[in-house]
CSV table of C-alpha atoms in Angstrom, one decimal:
chain,number,residue,atom,x,y,z
A,1,MET,CA,98.3,81.7,121.3
A,2,ALA,CA,101.9,81.6,120.2
A,3,ALA,CA,104.6,81.3,122.8
A,4,THR,CA,106.6,84.5,123.2
A,5,GLN,CA,109.7,85.6,125.0
A,6,LEU,CA,110.1,89.0,126.7
A,7,THR,CA,113.6,90.2,127.6
A,8,GLU,CA,115.3,93.5,128.7
A,9,SER,CA,118.7,94.6,127.8
A,10,THR,CA,120.9,97.6,126.7
A,11,ILE,CA,122.8,98.7,123.6
A,12,THR,CA,125.5,101.3,123.3
A,13,VAL,CA,124.8,104.2,120.9
A,14,GLY,CA,127.4,106.9,120.5
A,15,GLY,CA,129.2,105.8,123.6
A,16,GLN,CA,125.9,105.9,125.7
A,17,THR,CA,123.9,103.1,127.1
A,18,LEU,CA,120.2,102.9,126.0
A,19,PHE,CA,117.8,100.5,127.6
A,20,TYR,CA,115.3,98.4,125.6
A,21,ARG,CA,112.6,95.7,126.0
A,22,GLN,CA,112.1,93.1,123.4
A,23,ALA,CA,109.3,90.5,122.7
A,24,LYS,CA,109.5,87.8,120.0
A,25,PRO,CA,108.0,84.5,119.1
A,26,VAL,CA,109.7,81.5,120.5
A,27,GLN,CA,109.1,78.8,118.0
A,28,GLN,CA,109.4,80.6,114.7
A,29,ALA,CA,111.6,83.1,112.9
A,30,PRO,CA,109.9,86.6,113.2
A,31,ARG,CA,107.9,87.7,110.2
A,32,LEU,CA,109.2,91.3,110.5
A,33,SER,CA,111.0,93.5,113.1
A,34,VAL,CA,109.1,96.5,114.6
A,35,LEU,CA,110.9,99.2,116.5
A,36,LEU,CA,108.7,101.1,119.0
A,37,LEU,CA,109.8,104.8,120.0
A,38,HIS,CA,107.9,106.9,122.5
A,39,GLY,CA,106.7,110.4,123.5
A,40,ILE,CA,108.3,112.6,126.1
A,41,ARG,CA,106.0,111.5,129.1
A,42,PHE,CA,106.5,107.8,128.1
A,43,SER,CA,109.0,105.1,127.8
A,44,SER,CA,109.3,101.5,126.6
A,45,GLU,CA,107.2,100.6,129.7
A,46,THR,CA,104.2,102.2,127.9
A,47,TRP,CA,104.3,99.6,125.2
A,48,LEU,CA,104.8,96.8,127.8
A,49,ASN,CA,101.8,97.8,129.9
A,50,LEU,CA,99.6,98.5,126.9
A,51,HIS,CA,100.4,95.0,125.7
A,52,THR,CA,101.6,96.2,122.3
A,53,LEU,CA,104.9,94.3,122.6
A,54,SER,CA,103.2,91.0,123.5
A,55,LYS,CA,100.5,91.4,120.9
A,56,LEU,CA,103.1,91.9,118.2
A,57,ALA,CA,105.2,88.9,119.3
A,58,GLU,CA,102.0,86.7,119.5
A,59,ALA,CA,101.4,87.8,115.8
A,60,GLY,CA,104.9,86.6,114.9
A,61,TYR,CA,106.8,89.8,114.9
A,62,ARG,CA,110.1,90.8,116.7
A,63,ALA,CA,109.0,93.9,118.7
A,64,VAL,CA,111.7,96.1,120.3
A,65,ALA,CA,110.8,99.1,122.4
A,66,ILE,CA,113.7,101.4,123.2
A,67,ASP,CA,114.0,104.2,125.9
A,68,LEU,CA,115.2,107.4,124.2
A,69,PRO,CA,118.1,109.3,125.6
A,70,GLY,CA,117.3,111.1,128.9
A,71,LEU,CA,114.0,109.2,129.3
A,72,GLY,CA,112.9,106.0,131.0
A,73,ASN,CA,115.8,103.7,132.0
A,74,SER,CA,118.0,105.7,129.5
A,75,LYS,CA,118.0,108.7,131.8
A,76,GLU,CA,121.8,108.9,132.0
A,77,ALA,CA,122.1,109.3,128.2
A,78,THR,CA,122.2,112.7,126.6
A,79,ALA,CA,119.9,113.5,123.6
A,80,PRO,CA,121.9,114.3,120.4
A,81,ALA,CA,119.8,117.4,119.8
A,82,PRO,CA,117.6,119.8,121.8
A,83,VAL,CA,113.9,118.7,122.2
A,84,GLY,CA,112.0,119.9,119.2
A,85,GLU,CA,115.0,120.0,116.8
A,86,PRO,CA,115.6,117.2,114.3
A,87,ALA,CA,118.3,114.8,115.6
A,88,PRO,CA,121.1,113.5,113.3
A,89,SER,CA,119.7,110.6,111.2
A,90,SER,CA,122.8,108.6,112.3
A,91,PHE,CA,121.2,108.2,115.9
A,92,LEU,CA,118.5,105.7,114.7
A,93,LYS,CA,120.9,104.2,112.2
A,94,SER,CA,123.2,103.3,115.1
A,95,VAL,CA,120.2,102.0,117.0
A,96,PHE,CA,119.3,99.8,114.1
A,97,GLU,CA,122.9,98.5,113.9
A,98,GLY,CA,123.0,98.0,117.8
A,99,LEU,CA,119.7,95.9,117.7
A,100,LEU,CA,120.7,94.1,114.5
A,101,LEU,CA,117.5,95.4,112.7
A,102,ASP,CA,117.3,95.1,109.0
A,103,GLN,CA,114.3,96.6,107.0
A,104,ALA,CA,112.2,97.2,110.2
A,105,VAL,CA,109.0,99.0,110.8
A,106,VAL,CA,109.4,102.1,113.0
A,107,ILE,CA,106.4,103.3,115.2
A,108,SER,CA,107.1,106.9,116.1
A,109,PRO,CA,104.8,109.0,118.5
A,110,SER,CA,105.1,112.6,119.4
A,111,LEU,CA,108.6,113.5,120.7
A,112,SER,CA,110.3,110.7,118.8
A,113,GLY,CA,109.5,112.4,115.5
A,114,MET,CA,112.8,114.4,116.1
A,115,TYR,CA,114.5,111.1,115.6
A,116,SER,CA,112.4,109.2,113.1
A,117,LEU,CA,111.8,111.8,110.5
A,118,PRO,CA,115.5,112.6,109.8
A,119,PHE,CA,116.1,108.9,109.6
A,120,LEU,CA,113.1,108.5,107.3
A,121,PHE,CA,114.6,111.0,104.8
A,122,GLN,CA,118.2,109.8,105.0
A,123,HIS,CA,117.9,106.1,105.5
A,124,ASN,CA,114.6,105.0,104.2
A,125,GLU,CA,116.1,102.0,102.6
A,126,LEU,CA,116.4,100.5,106.1
A,127,LEU,CA,112.6,101.1,106.7
A,128,LYS,CA,110.1,98.4,105.7
A,129,ALA,CA,107.3,100.9,106.8
A,130,TYR,CA,106.8,104.0,109.0
A,131,ILE,CA,104.0,104.5,111.5
A,132,PRO,CA,104.0,108.1,112.8
A,133,VAL,CA,101.5,108.9,115.6
A,134,ALA,CA,101.3,112.8,115.7
A,135,PRO,CA,105.0,113.3,115.8
A,136,ILE,CA,106.8,116.5,116.3
A,137,CYS,CA,109.1,118.2,113.8
A,138,THR,CA,107.0,117.5,110.7
A,139,GLU,CA,107.0,121.2,109.8
A,140,LYS,CA,110.8,121.2,109.6
A,141,PHE,CA,110.9,119.5,106.3
A,142,PRO,CA,109.6,120.7,102.9
A,143,ALA,CA,106.8,118.9,101.0
A,144,THR,CA,109.3,118.0,98.2
A,145,GLN,CA,111.3,116.0,100.7
A,146,TYR,CA,108.3,114.0,101.8
A,147,ALA,CA,107.1,113.5,98.2
A,148,ALA,CA,110.5,111.7,97.4
A,149,VAL,CA,109.9,108.9,100.0
A,150,LYS,CA,108.2,105.8,98.8
A,151,THR,CA,108.1,104.0,102.2
A,152,PRO,CA,104.7,102.5,103.1
A,153,THR,CA,103.3,104.8,105.9
A,154,LEU,CA,100.4,104.5,108.3
A,155,ILE,CA,99.6,108.0,109.7
A,156,VAL,CA,97.9,107.7,113.0
A,157,TYR,CA,96.2,110.4,115.0
A,158,GLY,CA,93.4,111.2,117.4
A,159,ASP,CA,90.7,113.6,116.3
A,160,GLN,CA,90.9,115.3,119.7
A,161,ASP,CA,94.6,116.0,119.3
A,162,VAL,CA,94.2,119.7,118.7
A,163,GLN,CA,97.9,120.6,118.9
A,164,LEU,CA,99.7,117.9,116.8
A,165,GLY,CA,97.1,115.8,115.1
A,166,GLU,CA,96.1,117.9,112.2
A,167,VAL,CA,99.4,119.7,111.9
A,168,SER,CA,101.4,116.4,111.6
A,169,LEU,CA,98.8,115.0,109.2
A,170,ASN,CA,98.9,117.9,106.8
A,171,ASN,CA,102.7,117.4,106.5
A,172,LEU,CA,102.8,113.7,106.6
A,173,LYS,CA,100.2,113.3,103.8
A,174,ASN,CA,102.8,114.5,101.3
A,175,LEU,CA,104.3,111.0,101.6
A,176,PRO,CA,103.0,109.4,98.5
A,177,ASN,CA,102.5,105.9,99.8
A,178,HIS,CA,100.3,106.6,102.9
A,179,THR,CA,97.1,105.6,104.6
A,180,VAL,CA,95.5,107.4,107.5
A,181,MET,CA,94.1,106.0,110.7
A,182,ARG,CA,92.0,108.6,112.4
A,183,MET,CA,90.9,107.6,115.8
A,184,GLU,CA,87.6,109.1,116.8
A,185,GLY,CA,87.3,110.5,120.3
A,186,ALA,CA,91.0,110.0,121.0
A,187,GLY,CA,93.6,112.5,122.1
A,188,HIS,CA,97.3,113.0,121.5
A,189,ALA,CA,98.3,109.5,123.0
A,190,CYS,CA,95.5,108.0,121.0
A,191,TYR,CA,96.9,104.4,121.4
A,192,LEU,CA,96.3,104.8,125.2
A,193,ASP,CA,92.8,106.1,124.7
A,194,LYS,CA,91.7,103.3,122.3
A,195,PRO,CA,94.1,100.4,122.7
A,196,GLU,CA,91.9,97.8,120.9
A,197,GLU,CA,91.4,100.0,117.9
A,198,TRP,CA,95.1,100.9,117.8
A,199,HIS,CA,96.1,97.2,117.9
A,200,PHE,CA,93.6,96.2,115.3
A,201,GLY,CA,94.8,98.9,112.9
A,202,LEU,CA,98.5,98.3,113.6
A,203,LEU,CA,98.2,94.5,113.0
A,204,ASN,CA,96.2,94.9,109.8
A,205,PHE,CA,98.8,97.4,108.4
A,206,LEU,CA,101.6,95.0,109.2
A,207,LYS,CA,99.8,92.2,107.5
A,208,SER,CA,99.4,94.3,104.4
A,209,LEU,CA,103.3,94.6,104.2
A,210,GLU,CA,103.9,90.8,103.8
């Protein structure tokens, strides 16, 4: 098992302090960087406790999990848009700059779709790949906008997610360079219901990008 390092720190985005956790391999340069966002009931701690951070680092990746504004340890920060409305694409661009990310993979469940989707459409040159997990706000953008994005995408959802699973899939599948990971018997937070399947699918997809 590769030696890894786990750290906690903060960055300043738009004059506000955001907390993040980072895991990376110790003895080698990371193969890729992965930015993990989270849903409204979760935070970077979710990815720590689920061991997604450590598994990514052990596989040779730099994994950064950020607490979104108003949530987790970034509670003092104010979100740049109301929940459910697309946020300015400049928010995640500033996060990328603050974390010194270049051509990173973004994992975006649920609430975080309000941040990741505008970023995908405006700054997809900064994205190595996109991994949406039943994100919100997919219906806010036309099919033609999705069709113009060539970023490799792994669409993940649980088949028991009646609210956002199918809705997000129907919009996201307009992205031309996508594959779908449908998790049987899993709900909205499908990665929590089936962590082994989640990690297996995630690492396989990341390997395919190299």
